[in-house]
Amino acid sequence: QIIMTFSKQYLFALILLSLCVISCGDDDGIDIFPEDGQQQPQEETNTIVDIASADAQFSTLVAALQRADLVDALNSAGPFTVFAPTNEAFEILLAENGVSSLDELSVDVLRNILLYHVLDDVVESSDLSNGYIQTINTTGPDGTAIDLFVDIIATGPTLNFVSNITTVDIDADNGIVHVIDRVLNPPSIVEILAFNPRFNTLFDAIFDADLLDALSASGPFTLFAPTNEAFDGLLTNLGVSEISEIPVETLTNVLLYHVVSGNIRSSDLTNGMVSTLNENNMIEINTDNGASLNGDVNIVEADVQGTNGVIHFIDQVLVPEF
């Protein structure tokens, strides 16, 4: 009888101990059966993709990321800055392309567009300033990254002079999101000029000389781009007031004298003569004290990268021999 009583008490104690272990394990979140296939709780995340997926105004953006196979990339550690177009922004893009859905855009085109909205660092709104910034779209010649223009105006920052940043600084685990109202297309060198009012005169000259299509071709090209002020100086020297007063043949020769074949970034410039698309004239480059052309024409900003070439801004118009 004593043995039986002891056995019952022992068995009861084991049951209590087992219940305690199971209960304690559950309370502490410990899996005491790690090999029985039980799933562990998923850690909640707040990545850039999570933010877009949770906000109805980005449903088209999420669909675009899925179609372009970029979800995993923007779920990775980053850090990234994403300029996120709204559904309405995508509607404008589709209308401009004469299509009604994302499926009518090729995956490559869509992917290149989306990558043009991403920077490879966290850039808060307070860090944005006037000028060009490099995106992670590397479809420029030789795998160069395409640039995006930021302009800070009274109503807030704009991109490429066409898209407004409407909401800023949405924090994510792997970066930051700014909301924009237009989808941005990676620009050619001609489109870069069209976006930037500093080159209104140059763009008009290219149009008048019927060179828009030529400079929108695949290239690649290096364009030494005179600013509006540079053209003002040329017009004064010629004694005329408008580009339209310059004969088209003369204007064409002047413009072609500013274009070199190849995607020649500032780090690739070396002392010497370089051929231009004006076959009768070459440019002399000197890099001994900064970069200058033909002795006294200065490169004031370098390496603005487009899809079909690179632009260097210059402070005077280069005039070839006729």
Tab-separated table of C-alpha atoms in Angstrom, residues 3-312:
chain	number	residue	atom	x	y	z
A	3	ILE	CA	4.463	1.613	-2.568
A	4	MET	CA	1.220	2.256	-4.477
A	5	THR	CA	0.642	5.572	-2.702
A	6	PHE	CA	4.214	6.690	-3.457
A	7	SER	CA	3.831	5.734	-7.107
A	8	LYS	CA	0.617	7.704	-7.490
A	9	GLN	CA	2.190	10.728	-5.836
A	10	TYR	CA	5.265	10.431	-8.069
A	11	LEU	CA	3.155	10.164	-11.226
A	12	PHE	CA	1.060	13.175	-10.188
A	13	ALA	CA	4.218	15.209	-9.582
A	14	LEU	CA	5.554	14.364	-13.052
A	15	ILE	CA	2.305	15.498	-14.658
A	16	LEU	CA	2.421	18.802	-12.767
A	17	LEU	CA	6.047	19.308	-13.764
A	18	SER	CA	5.266	18.675	-17.432
A	19	LEU	CA	2.382	21.149	-17.374
A	20	CYS	CA	4.612	23.725	-15.752
A	21	VAL	CA	7.354	23.276	-18.363
A	22	ILE	CA	4.894	23.589	-21.228
A	23	SER	CA	3.234	26.626	-19.674
A	24	CYS	CA	6.548	28.329	-18.931
A	25	GLY	CA	7.792	27.591	-22.430
A	26	ASP	CA	4.687	29.158	-24.019
A	27	ASP	CA	4.865	32.242	-21.784
A	28	ASP	CA	8.498	32.882	-22.706
A	29	GLY	CA	7.955	32.314	-26.434
A	30	ILE	CA	10.401	29.380	-26.344
A	31	ASP	CA	9.874	26.498	-28.738
A	32	ILE	CA	10.581	23.433	-26.614
A	33	PHE	CA	10.014	21.231	-29.665
A	34	PRO	CA	12.316	22.861	-32.229
A	35	GLU	CA	12.241	19.869	-34.573
A	36	ASP	CA	8.510	19.215	-34.780
A	37	GLY	CA	7.831	21.774	-37.557
A	38	GLN	CA	6.156	24.437	-35.437
A	39	GLN	CA	6.444	27.924	-37.027
A	40	GLN	CA	8.077	30.733	-35.128
A	41	PRO	CA	6.346	34.143	-34.957
A	42	GLN	CA	7.292	36.377	-37.914
A	43	GLU	CA	9.042	39.595	-36.995
A	44	GLU	CA	7.076	42.599	-38.254
A	45	THR	CA	8.844	44.763	-40.831
A	46	ASN	CA	8.295	48.235	-42.218
A	47	THR	CA	10.273	48.204	-45.438
A	48	ILE	CA	9.674	50.544	-48.354
A	49	VAL	CA	7.585	47.820	-50.010
A	50	ASP	CA	5.586	47.335	-46.798
A	51	ILE	CA	4.799	51.059	-46.723
A	52	ALA	CA	3.678	51.067	-50.351
A	53	SER	CA	1.622	47.891	-49.902
A	54	ALA	CA	-0.215	49.340	-46.901
A	55	ASP	CA	-1.235	52.561	-48.687
A	56	ALA	CA	-3.968	52.412	-51.346
A	57	GLN	CA	-2.523	55.399	-53.240
A	58	PHE	CA	0.467	53.224	-54.181
A	59	SER	CA	-1.388	50.166	-55.496
A	60	THR	CA	-0.182	50.795	-59.055
A	61	LEU	CA	3.381	51.306	-57.828
A	62	VAL	CA	3.249	47.961	-56.002
A	63	ALA	CA	1.905	46.266	-59.145
A	64	ALA	CA	4.725	47.871	-61.146
A	65	LEU	CA	7.368	46.646	-58.678
A	66	GLN	CA	5.941	43.136	-58.917
A	67	ARG	CA	5.882	43.186	-62.725
A	68	ALA	CA	9.446	44.520	-62.856
A	69	ASP	CA	10.640	41.945	-60.271
A	70	LEU	CA	11.918	44.649	-57.911
A	71	VAL	CA	10.048	43.714	-54.727
A	72	ASP	CA	12.929	41.733	-53.228
A	73	ALA	CA	15.394	44.488	-54.115
A	74	LEU	CA	13.384	47.127	-52.248
A	75	ASN	CA	12.825	44.764	-49.347
A	76	SER	CA	16.592	44.386	-48.913
A	77	ALA	CA	18.711	46.258	-46.382
A	78	GLY	CA	19.372	49.291	-48.573
A	79	PRO	CA	19.403	52.022	-47.503
A	80	PHE	CA	17.320	53.636	-50.247
A	81	THR	CA	15.490	56.842	-50.983
A	82	VAL	CA	12.412	56.238	-53.124
A	83	PHE	CA	10.440	58.929	-54.912
A	84	ALA	CA	7.093	57.128	-54.953
A	85	PRO	CA	4.558	58.028	-57.678
A	86	THR	CA	0.885	57.850	-56.766
A	87	ASN	CA	-1.757	55.971	-58.752
A	88	GLU	CA	-2.734	59.254	-60.417
A	89	ALA	CA	0.893	59.783	-61.462
A	90	PHE	CA	0.902	56.394	-63.177
A	91	GLU	CA	-2.368	57.219	-64.935
A	92	ILE	CA	-0.653	60.237	-66.479
A	93	LEU	CA	2.282	58.055	-67.571
A	94	LEU	CA	-0.004	55.509	-69.219
A	95	ALA	CA	-1.944	58.246	-71.025
A	96	GLU	CA	1.278	59.838	-72.288
A	97	ASN	CA	2.359	56.470	-73.685
A	98	GLY	CA	-1.029	55.784	-75.271
A	99	VAL	CA	-1.644	52.632	-73.221
A	100	SER	CA	-4.236	51.691	-70.629
A	101	SER	CA	-2.337	49.341	-68.310
A	102	LEU	CA	1.132	48.517	-67.031
A	103	ASP	CA	1.002	45.234	-68.938
A	104	GLU	CA	1.316	47.198	-72.164
A	105	LEU	CA	4.708	48.561	-71.097
A	106	SER	CA	7.646	46.214	-71.541
A	107	VAL	CA	9.223	44.860	-68.380
A	108	ASP	CA	12.567	46.448	-69.301
A	109	VAL	CA	11.015	49.887	-69.833
A	110	LEU	CA	9.069	49.640	-66.587
A	111	ARG	CA	12.114	48.458	-64.645
A	112	ASN	CA	14.247	51.320	-65.954
A	113	ILE	CA	11.568	53.846	-65.036
A	114	LEU	CA	11.244	52.485	-61.494
A	115	LEU	CA	15.011	52.362	-60.885
A	116	TYR	CA	15.179	56.011	-61.913
A	117	HIS	CA	13.086	56.798	-58.817
A	118	VAL	CA	15.583	55.261	-56.368
A	119	LEU	CA	18.742	56.625	-54.720
A	120	ASP	CA	21.240	54.359	-52.962
A	121	ASP	CA	21.293	56.358	-49.724
A	122	VAL	CA	18.882	58.002	-47.307
A	123	VAL	CA	18.242	61.568	-48.437
A	124	GLU	CA	15.813	63.398	-46.179
A	125	SER	CA	13.906	66.402	-47.469
A	126	SER	CA	16.175	68.708	-45.459
A	127	ASP	CA	19.167	67.286	-47.367
A	128	LEU	CA	17.722	67.990	-50.811
A	129	SER	CA	19.298	70.948	-52.612
A	130	ASN	CA	19.341	72.389	-56.120
A	131	GLY	CA	21.305	70.252	-58.523
A	132	TYR	CA	21.698	66.804	-60.015
A	133	ILE	CA	21.685	63.576	-58.007
A	134	GLN	CA	22.591	60.080	-59.117
A	135	THR	CA	19.940	57.364	-59.253
A	136	ILE	CA	20.476	53.594	-59.224
A	137	ASN	CA	19.377	53.382	-62.861
A	138	THR	CA	22.630	52.386	-64.571
A	139	THR	CA	21.385	52.210	-68.154
A	140	GLY	CA	23.600	55.048	-69.332
A	141	PRO	CA	26.479	54.284	-71.719
A	142	ASP	CA	29.048	51.933	-70.160
A	143	GLY	CA	26.720	51.286	-67.214
A	144	THR	CA	26.751	54.856	-65.960
A	145	ALA	CA	24.051	56.014	-63.530
A	146	ILE	CA	21.391	58.410	-64.826
A	147	ASP	CA	21.034	61.769	-63.056
A	148	LEU	CA	17.907	63.398	-61.660
A	149	PHE	CA	17.479	67.143	-61.187
A	150	VAL	CA	16.229	68.585	-57.891
A	151	ASP	CA	14.921	72.146	-57.764
A	152	ILE	CA	13.889	73.722	-54.476
A	153	ILE	CA	11.155	76.289	-55.064
A	154	ALA	CA	8.839	78.206	-52.741
A	155	THR	CA	6.112	75.556	-52.867
A	156	GLY	CA	8.539	72.698	-52.198
A	157	PRO	CA	11.046	70.525	-54.039
A	158	THR	CA	10.474	69.435	-57.637
A	159	LEU	CA	12.165	66.778	-59.768
A	160	ASN	CA	13.214	67.378	-63.388
A	161	PHE	CA	10.978	70.477	-63.291
A	162	VAL	CA	7.925	68.260	-63.941
A	163	SER	CA	7.158	66.367	-60.720
A	164	ASN	CA	6.330	67.820	-57.312
A	165	ILE	CA	7.260	66.140	-54.049
A	166	THR	CA	3.926	66.274	-52.235
A	167	THR	CA	4.767	64.369	-49.024
A	168	VAL	CA	8.231	63.972	-47.535
A	169	ASP	CA	10.177	61.843	-45.092
A	170	ILE	CA	8.134	58.668	-44.660
A	171	ASP	CA	10.573	56.532	-42.666
A	172	ALA	CA	11.107	52.863	-43.491
A	173	ASP	CA	13.312	50.168	-41.986
A	174	ASN	CA	15.503	50.292	-45.088
A	175	GLY	CA	15.296	53.928	-46.112
A	176	ILE	CA	12.907	56.784	-46.719
A	177	VAL	CA	10.005	57.556	-49.067
A	178	HIS	CA	8.966	60.852	-50.658
A	179	VAL	CA	5.644	60.967	-52.527
A	180	ILE	CA	5.579	62.537	-56.028
A	181	ASP	CA	2.779	63.452	-58.440
A	182	ARG	CA	4.386	62.510	-61.777
A	183	VAL	CA	6.297	59.455	-62.927
A	184	LEU	CA	9.819	60.308	-64.072
A	185	ASN	CA	11.302	58.959	-67.309
A	186	PRO	CA	15.078	58.523	-67.609
A	187	PRO	CA	16.074	61.429	-69.894
A	188	SER	CA	18.249	61.674	-72.972
A	189	ILE	CA	20.704	64.567	-73.187
A	190	VAL	CA	18.160	66.580	-75.187
A	191	GLU	CA	15.500	65.963	-72.532
A	192	ILE	CA	17.919	67.083	-69.810
A	193	LEU	CA	18.284	70.377	-71.674
A	194	ALA	CA	14.513	70.649	-72.081
A	195	PHE	CA	13.991	70.178	-68.331
A	196	ASN	CA	16.521	72.835	-67.320
A	197	PRO	CA	15.679	76.528	-67.936
A	198	ARG	CA	19.392	77.361	-67.894
A	199	PHE	CA	19.494	75.885	-71.407
A	200	ASN	CA	16.389	77.376	-73.023
A	201	THR	CA	18.465	79.104	-75.701
A	202	LEU	CA	20.516	75.983	-76.461
A	203	PHE	CA	17.388	73.866	-76.741
A	204	ASP	CA	15.789	76.410	-79.078
A	205	ALA	CA	18.967	76.444	-81.175
A	206	ILE	CA	18.970	72.647	-81.442
A	207	PHE	CA	15.318	72.784	-82.506
A	208	ASP	CA	15.955	75.506	-85.095
A	209	ALA	CA	18.905	73.555	-86.523
A	210	ASP	CA	16.733	70.412	-86.775
A	211	LEU	CA	19.105	68.419	-84.549
A	212	LEU	CA	16.625	67.130	-81.960
A	213	ASP	CA	16.319	63.683	-83.525
A	214	ALA	CA	20.070	63.393	-84.122
A	215	LEU	CA	20.905	64.180	-80.491
A	216	SER	CA	18.127	61.903	-79.243
A	217	ALA	CA	19.666	58.900	-81.008
A	218	SER	CA	21.510	56.169	-79.103
A	219	GLY	CA	24.895	57.880	-79.441
A	220	PRO	CA	26.621	57.957	-77.096
A	221	PHE	CA	27.452	61.646	-77.151
A	222	THR	CA	29.389	64.109	-75.037
A	223	LEU	CA	27.785	67.547	-75.191
A	224	PHE	CA	29.549	70.715	-74.080
A	225	ALA	CA	26.427	72.742	-73.331
A	226	PRO	CA	26.553	76.569	-73.313
A	227	THR	CA	24.224	78.234	-70.808
A	228	ASN	CA	21.755	80.976	-71.708
A	229	GLU	CA	24.316	83.547	-70.549
A	230	ALA	CA	26.916	82.030	-72.862
A	231	PHE	CA	24.561	82.472	-75.820
A	232	ASP	CA	23.835	86.049	-74.769
A	233	GLY	CA	27.539	86.728	-75.167
A	234	LEU	CA	27.565	85.125	-78.623
A	235	LEU	CA	24.577	87.145	-79.809
A	236	THR	CA	26.209	90.339	-78.570
A	237	ASN	CA	29.437	89.526	-80.411
A	238	LEU	CA	27.493	88.778	-83.601
A	239	GLY	CA	25.409	91.958	-83.280
A	240	VAL	CA	22.076	90.091	-83.316
A	241	SER	CA	19.344	89.721	-80.708
A	242	GLU	CA	17.826	86.306	-81.463
A	243	ILE	CA	19.082	82.849	-82.353
A	244	SER	CA	16.672	82.896	-85.291
A	245	GLU	CA	18.763	85.666	-86.866
A	246	ILE	CA	21.720	83.295	-87.264
A	247	PRO	CA	21.643	81.395	-90.588
A	248	VAL	CA	20.632	77.756	-90.032
A	249	GLU	CA	23.769	76.392	-91.700
A	250	THR	CA	25.973	78.520	-89.446
A	251	LEU	CA	23.970	77.544	-86.371
A	252	THR	CA	24.208	73.841	-87.247
A	253	ASN	CA	27.986	74.037	-87.616
A	254	VAL	CA	28.286	75.828	-84.270
A	255	LEU	CA	26.150	73.263	-82.455
A	256	LEU	CA	27.890	70.232	-83.966
A	257	TYR	CA	31.174	71.759	-82.782
A	258	HIS	CA	29.931	71.188	-79.206
A	259	VAL	CA	29.356	67.446	-79.623
A	260	VAL	CA	31.932	64.668	-79.336
A	261	SER	CA	31.322	60.978	-79.966
A	262	GLY	CA	31.452	58.781	-76.870
A	263	ASN	CA	30.427	59.133	-73.241
A	264	ILE	CA	33.448	61.124	-72.006
A	265	ARG	CA	33.138	61.956	-68.332
A	266	SER	CA	35.329	64.596	-66.688
A	267	SER	CA	37.676	61.946	-65.257
A	268	ASP	CA	38.369	60.809	-68.832
A	269	LEU	CA	39.268	64.257	-70.163
A	270	THR	CA	42.957	64.674	-71.005
A	271	ASN	CA	45.089	67.378	-72.537
A	272	GLY	CA	44.957	67.419	-76.308
A	273	MET	CA	42.760	67.827	-79.352
A	274	VAL	CA	39.471	65.974	-79.725
A	275	SER	CA	37.325	65.530	-82.821
A	276	THR	CA	33.766	66.845	-82.895
A	277	LEU	CA	30.699	66.142	-85.035
A	278	ASN	CA	31.726	69.257	-86.952
A	279	GLU	CA	34.196	67.277	-89.031
A	280	ASN	CA	36.285	70.302	-89.990
A	281	ASN	CA	37.061	71.466	-86.450
A	282	MET	CA	38.546	70.004	-83.267
A	283	ILE	CA	38.379	71.184	-79.655
A	284	GLU	CA	41.499	71.696	-77.572
A	285	ILE	CA	41.099	70.373	-74.024
A	286	ASN	CA	43.283	71.451	-71.125
A	287	THR	CA	42.985	69.934	-67.640
A	288	ASP	CA	46.024	71.525	-65.957
A	289	ASN	CA	43.946	73.928	-63.857
A	290	GLY	CA	40.406	72.662	-63.906
A	291	ALA	CA	38.965	71.843	-67.311
A	292	SER	CA	38.921	74.386	-70.121
A	293	LEU	CA	38.267	74.289	-73.856
A	294	ASN	CA	40.099	76.256	-76.527
A	295	GLY	CA	42.003	78.184	-73.892
A	296	ASP	CA	39.353	80.280	-72.153
A	297	VAL	CA	36.040	78.383	-72.202
A	298	ASN	CA	35.421	76.866	-68.779
A	299	ILE	CA	33.501	73.758	-67.791
A	300	VAL	CA	31.376	75.084	-64.916
A	301	GLU	CA	29.547	71.829	-64.130
A	302	ALA	CA	30.468	68.347	-65.254
A	303	ASP	CA	29.087	64.837	-65.654
A	304	VAL	CA	25.334	65.292	-65.946
A	305	GLN	CA	24.439	61.853	-67.222
A	306	GLY	CA	21.611	60.990	-69.601
A	307	THR	CA	20.584	57.759	-71.259
A	308	ASN	CA	22.504	58.473	-74.460
A	309	GLY	CA	25.391	60.574	-73.258
A	310	VAL	CA	26.863	63.028	-70.799
A	311	ILE	CA	26.687	66.826	-70.580
A	312	HIS	CA	29.289	69.300	-69.362
